[in-house]
């Protein structure tokens, strides 16, 4: 089964909320193809915040830096919850909020799923029934998508939880606030996930199992222990050595492999995710400045047959770039809205370039002007 990448918000929002959702998306500058759809839990979350408070979410996003407070513990930039001592990544939400955002979205889908299920059982008209079955299925697919997102978030925090244990072991005596740690977030995800089901009422259940009274399962007590091969004798690093901006920095065993030191598990700001949304132009002209882009694009890059090759080139360029080049690439990307893929004589993508709006001129979506375009990897690495 192929992976669903978005769900129509009309499937789980009331008609009036759906209208509001469209309004919010337009205010956030959502691309036309994505209007009315939800791909990530954070979109639903931001919408509900906006619906409740009227805050334009983009404002919140501009301060995506966590701050140091009270000596060593820092806070997440949006939810302001205290992060675990071991956390030295920049993050908008604490692990617990990240999980909660996924759970909220899943819960909204579960409720919609159950509502349609009830409607199906009450439906007397064949046409109506079939329509409801399709709707039911579509919501199930959306739930599956949201569930996969939660799994990715949890996987990430399971790794961080190991790192937290290392810290807890050595700073046993420190009085710290660990209520928003990755370990808590993982537990929360396990305890709170509800699966969509065709729920039967208590009475129906009693009729079906009149001979048995449900027994409460005894709660297993969980204890966390280190694997024996885990090295626990090494003393924890001094603050200077785990601060990535410091010259003394020494990456630990569990350090995030990305130079920036943080990973956006919500994918809200992920570069690769952004790149997939770019319009794609295909050319066989070697000089990027001579590319004629008036012929129209070939749709979003992520859906183009060349996407795997484009992705490969992007990742290779990012990997080979030094810090300055990396920043330059990201800047270029931020200013662009289209990607031009250069296809060689063998029909393979040999390089890519960004095209987009040059500063201070009106942007016309149909014809992206090549603003001092350059091939990404040819320019830098050949
Ligand atoms: Zn937002
Ligand atoms: Zn939080």
XYZ file of C-alpha atoms and ligand atoms in Angstrom:
384
model
C 0.000 0.000 0.000
C 1.347 3.407 -0.861
C 1.749 5.940 1.872
C -1.006 8.564 2.118
C 0.574 11.988 2.311
C -2.441 14.124 3.110
C -6.050 13.925 4.191
C -8.852 16.245 3.204
C -9.798 18.297 6.246
C -13.432 18.091 5.108
C -13.388 14.431 6.181
C -12.974 15.207 9.851
C -13.837 18.868 10.397
C -17.364 20.248 10.637
C -18.342 22.307 7.558
C -17.921 25.575 9.456
C -14.525 24.507 10.826
C -13.516 23.449 7.351
C -14.298 26.961 6.072
C -12.199 28.360 8.906
C -9.403 25.937 8.053
C -9.335 27.228 4.469
C -9.258 30.799 5.780
C -6.366 29.966 8.080
C -4.427 28.185 5.345
C -4.840 31.157 3.035
C -3.599 33.486 5.770
C -0.579 31.205 6.267
C 0.188 31.352 2.541
C -0.513 27.697 1.866
C 0.041 26.609 -1.724
C -3.103 26.104 -3.764
C -2.664 22.330 -4.133
C -2.541 21.918 -0.366
C -5.641 24.027 0.395
C -8.165 21.936 2.300
C -5.631 19.220 3.168
C -3.677 18.268 6.268
C -0.367 16.420 6.026
C 1.133 16.877 9.466
C -0.270 16.971 12.952
C 1.280 20.370 13.518
C -0.939 21.884 10.831
C -4.025 20.730 12.669
C -2.512 21.899 15.938
C -1.665 25.356 14.650
C -5.121 25.646 13.149
C -6.830 24.776 16.443
C -4.644 27.318 18.260
C -5.558 29.932 15.703
C -9.222 29.016 15.921
C -9.123 29.325 19.701
C -6.955 32.417 20.024
C -6.945 34.155 16.667
C -3.147 34.227 16.725
C -1.468 34.169 13.368
C 0.778 31.197 13.780
C 3.580 32.463 11.568
C 4.429 34.982 14.251
C 5.077 32.246 16.744
C 7.384 30.484 14.347
C 9.780 33.381 13.984
C 11.335 32.756 17.396
C 12.366 29.183 16.814
C 15.209 29.150 19.315
C 15.190 27.640 22.701
C 16.557 29.734 25.500
C 18.657 29.002 28.504
C 16.900 29.518 31.776
C 17.746 28.869 35.376
C 21.344 27.965 34.878
C 21.482 24.868 32.726
C 17.950 23.853 31.810
C 16.529 25.425 28.701
C 12.980 25.762 27.465
C 11.329 24.943 24.152
C 10.670 28.106 22.191
C 6.953 27.708 21.583
C 5.498 25.751 24.466
C 8.059 27.165 26.932
C 8.251 23.867 28.814
C 11.523 23.100 30.566
C 13.667 20.665 28.620
C 15.616 17.794 30.119
C 19.164 18.557 31.184
C 20.463 16.280 28.454
C 18.648 18.256 25.767
C 20.941 20.527 23.848
C 18.946 20.738 20.665
C 16.984 23.729 19.450
C 13.331 22.891 19.536
C 9.982 24.581 19.216
C 8.131 22.087 21.354
C 9.206 19.936 24.237
C 9.007 16.163 23.599
C 5.735 15.875 25.511
C 4.053 18.589 23.446
C 5.406 17.055 20.247
C 3.742 13.785 21.145
C 0.588 15.546 22.312
C 0.288 17.376 18.991
C 0.328 14.014 17.206
C -2.167 12.557 19.681
C -4.577 15.495 19.254
C -4.617 14.983 15.505
C -5.066 11.227 15.870
C -7.900 11.767 18.336
C -9.707 14.104 15.935
C -9.426 11.422 13.247
C -10.574 8.649 15.580
C -13.651 10.668 16.534
C -14.510 11.345 12.918
C -13.972 7.667 12.106
C -16.314 6.559 14.849
C -18.933 9.131 13.891
C -18.987 7.919 10.290
C -19.123 4.348 11.604
C -22.299 5.173 13.550
C -23.785 6.870 10.494
C -23.044 3.738 8.483
C -24.881 1.554 10.939
C -27.897 3.878 10.857
C -27.909 4.361 7.097
C -30.854 2.876 5.216
C -30.049 4.133 1.718
C -27.660 2.132 -0.387
C -26.105 5.150 -2.127
C -25.596 6.967 1.127
C -24.142 3.873 2.723
C -21.578 3.397 -0.031
C -20.541 7.022 0.239
C -20.064 6.603 3.981
C -17.978 3.479 3.454
C -15.650 5.419 1.173
C -15.440 8.242 3.697
C -14.730 5.743 6.474
C -11.887 4.234 4.475
C -10.407 7.639 3.629
C -10.371 8.638 7.298
C -8.693 5.324 8.135
C -5.961 6.116 5.612
C -5.550 9.571 7.165
C -5.294 8.001 10.595
C -2.635 5.649 9.318
C -0.656 8.606 7.975
C -0.917 10.432 11.311
C 0.031 7.254 13.143
C 3.192 6.891 11.066
C 4.100 10.437 11.953
C 3.687 9.635 15.642
C 5.854 6.555 15.218
C 8.611 8.664 13.696
C 8.408 11.159 16.547
C 8.465 8.386 19.144
C 11.405 6.633 17.513
C 13.366 9.835 17.696
C 12.516 10.357 21.341
C 13.332 6.787 22.244
C 16.896 7.548 21.226
C 16.949 10.765 23.207
C 15.516 8.933 26.206
C 18.647 6.761 26.264
C 20.718 9.922 26.380
C 18.563 11.261 29.211
C 19.173 8.086 31.206
C 22.913 8.628 30.896
C 22.433 12.049 32.388
C 20.047 11.009 35.112
C 22.538 8.398 36.213
C 25.269 10.945 36.736
C 23.198 13.828 38.031
C 21.120 11.771 40.356
C 21.377 14.374 43.077
C 20.458 17.415 40.960
C 16.989 18.804 41.482
C 15.823 19.158 37.915
C 12.468 19.373 36.186
C 12.180 16.260 34.022
C 8.437 16.366 33.503
C 8.777 17.173 29.804
C 11.538 14.738 28.915
C 11.721 12.402 25.947
C 11.237 9.446 28.303
C 7.920 10.886 29.450
C 6.917 11.628 25.888
C 7.521 8.018 24.842
C 5.475 6.692 27.748
C 2.700 9.143 26.945
C 2.587 7.982 23.327
C 2.333 4.363 24.409
C -0.389 5.007 26.984
C -2.539 7.486 25.116
C -2.764 6.164 21.573
C -6.297 5.112 20.715
C -7.005 2.947 17.734
C -10.056 3.680 15.675
C -12.701 1.083 16.280
C -16.378 0.553 15.760
C -17.242 1.070 19.355
C -20.165 -0.889 20.788
C -22.139 0.527 23.675
C -21.820 -0.768 27.246
C -25.278 -2.375 26.946
C -24.411 -4.169 23.713
C -21.192 -5.378 25.277
C -23.043 -6.664 28.312
C -25.439 -8.597 26.066
C -22.594 -10.182 24.164
C -20.697 -11.225 27.258
C -23.463 -11.690 29.778
C -21.595 -14.605 31.316
C -18.428 -12.670 31.997
C -17.649 -9.531 33.865
C -14.614 -7.746 32.486
C -11.642 -7.970 34.797
C -9.227 -5.155 35.171
C -5.792 -6.082 33.938
C -3.134 -5.746 36.602
C -0.818 -2.871 35.787
C 2.682 -4.062 35.063
C 5.294 -2.062 36.880
C 7.985 -0.867 34.553
C 11.575 -0.457 35.506
C 14.234 1.079 33.361
C 17.609 -0.577 33.358
C 20.722 -0.136 31.256
C 21.799 -2.868 28.906
C 24.872 -4.539 30.360
C 27.067 -3.669 27.388
C 26.246 0.022 27.794
C 29.182 2.008 28.966
C 28.170 3.840 32.108
C 31.529 4.531 33.672
C 32.472 7.438 31.440
C 31.907 10.692 33.259
C 29.440 13.029 31.591
C 30.846 15.752 29.436
C 31.484 19.208 30.778
C 29.021 21.830 29.590
C 31.538 23.386 27.186
C 32.099 20.074 25.469
C 28.475 19.415 24.680
C 27.602 22.943 23.584
C 27.838 22.779 19.820
C 28.599 26.464 19.449
C 31.619 26.084 21.718
C 35.111 25.319 20.383
C 35.538 22.637 23.036
C 32.610 20.693 21.617
C 33.046 16.922 21.489
C 30.149 15.004 20.028
C 28.967 12.316 22.421
C 28.025 8.790 21.556
C 24.414 9.752 20.936
C 25.033 13.123 19.319
C 22.778 14.183 16.500
C 24.798 13.517 13.330
C 23.561 16.704 11.609
C 25.956 19.618 11.963
C 23.164 21.910 13.106
C 22.569 19.630 16.072
C 18.827 19.410 15.884
C 16.269 17.584 13.918
C 12.848 18.933 13.086
C 10.740 15.864 13.653
C 7.580 17.748 12.802
C 9.056 18.243 9.306
C 7.494 21.661 9.393
C 10.774 23.279 8.449
C 12.547 20.348 6.957
C 14.488 21.347 3.863
C 13.836 18.130 2.039
C 10.139 18.453 2.725
C 10.205 22.031 1.413
C 12.133 20.931 -1.642
C 9.415 18.416 -2.459
C 6.906 21.253 -2.680
C 8.981 23.182 -5.223
C 7.830 23.419 -8.827
C 10.139 21.474 -11.058
C 11.502 22.472 -14.457
C 13.442 20.028 -16.584
C 16.149 21.236 -18.946
C 18.990 19.855 -21.010
C 20.728 23.190 -21.414
C 24.017 23.267 -19.590
C 24.186 26.964 -18.830
C 21.620 27.683 -16.147
C 21.284 31.306 -17.248
C 20.034 30.196 -20.675
C 17.226 28.043 -19.362
C 13.881 29.106 -20.799
C 11.314 28.726 -18.069
C 8.343 30.207 -19.831
C 7.274 26.743 -20.956
C 5.731 25.887 -17.632
C 6.669 23.585 -14.806
C 6.130 19.850 -14.404
C 4.389 19.934 -11.050
C 5.780 19.586 -7.539
C 9.279 18.117 -7.300
C 8.261 15.499 -4.748
C 5.844 13.893 -7.193
C 8.079 14.077 -10.235
C 9.600 10.842 -11.592
C 13.019 12.507 -11.234
C 12.510 13.165 -7.519
C 14.824 10.372 -6.288
C 17.620 11.790 -8.455
C 16.911 15.373 -7.402
C 16.895 14.285 -3.788
C 20.182 12.463 -4.245
C 21.879 15.534 -5.711
C 20.519 17.769 -2.994
C 21.712 15.473 -0.250
C 25.105 15.031 -1.851
C 25.499 18.796 -2.154
C 24.482 19.320 1.462
C 26.883 16.643 2.606
C 29.825 17.987 0.653
C 29.220 21.610 1.505
C 31.213 23.271 4.229
C 29.376 25.406 6.748
C 29.434 28.581 4.676
C 28.335 26.786 1.530
C 25.631 25.020 3.465
C 24.248 28.310 4.702
C 24.420 29.731 1.202
C 22.484 26.753 -0.148
C 19.785 27.105 2.470
C 19.533 30.844 1.811
C 19.244 30.233 -1.904
C 16.543 27.698 -1.220
C 14.618 30.090 1.016
C 14.558 32.681 -1.756
C 13.396 30.202 -4.381
C 10.156 28.553 -5.341
C 11.218 26.313 -8.166
C 13.933 23.787 -8.850
C 15.487 23.299 -12.267
C 16.851 19.850 -12.972
C 19.536 19.517 -15.583
C 19.214 16.260 -17.490
C 22.263 14.944 -19.325
C 22.433 12.982 -22.601
C 21.795 9.717 -20.760
C 18.522 10.989 -19.384
C 19.811 11.308 -15.834
C 19.591 14.352 -13.626
C 23.161 15.616 -13.474
C 22.590 18.723 -11.426
C 19.998 21.071 -10.049
C 19.538 24.764 -9.499
C 17.082 26.930 -7.656
C 14.999 29.530 -9.378
C 12.851 32.031 -7.683
C 11.807 35.547 -7.106
C 14.578 38.087 -7.294
C 14.424 40.584 -4.474
C 12.145 43.650 -4.788
C 10.331 42.539 -7.897
C 6.848 41.215 -8.192
C 6.745 37.459 -8.236
C 4.723 35.895 -11.022
C 4.159 32.260 -10.229
C 3.890 31.097 -13.843
C 7.337 32.219 -14.956
C 10.014 32.049 -12.297
C 12.762 34.376 -13.460
C 16.188 32.820 -13.150
C 17.714 35.008 -10.475
C 21.473 34.608 -10.891
C 20.936 30.905 -11.035
C 23.758 28.423 -10.603
C 23.895 24.666 -10.553
C 24.077 23.488 -7.005
C 26.800 20.911 -7.101
C 28.555 21.835 -10.362
C 29.402 25.250 -9.026
C 30.610 24.082 -5.685
C 32.050 20.657 -6.007
C 33.304 20.081 -9.523
Zn 1.846 27.885 12.817
Zn 5.824 21.519 25.791
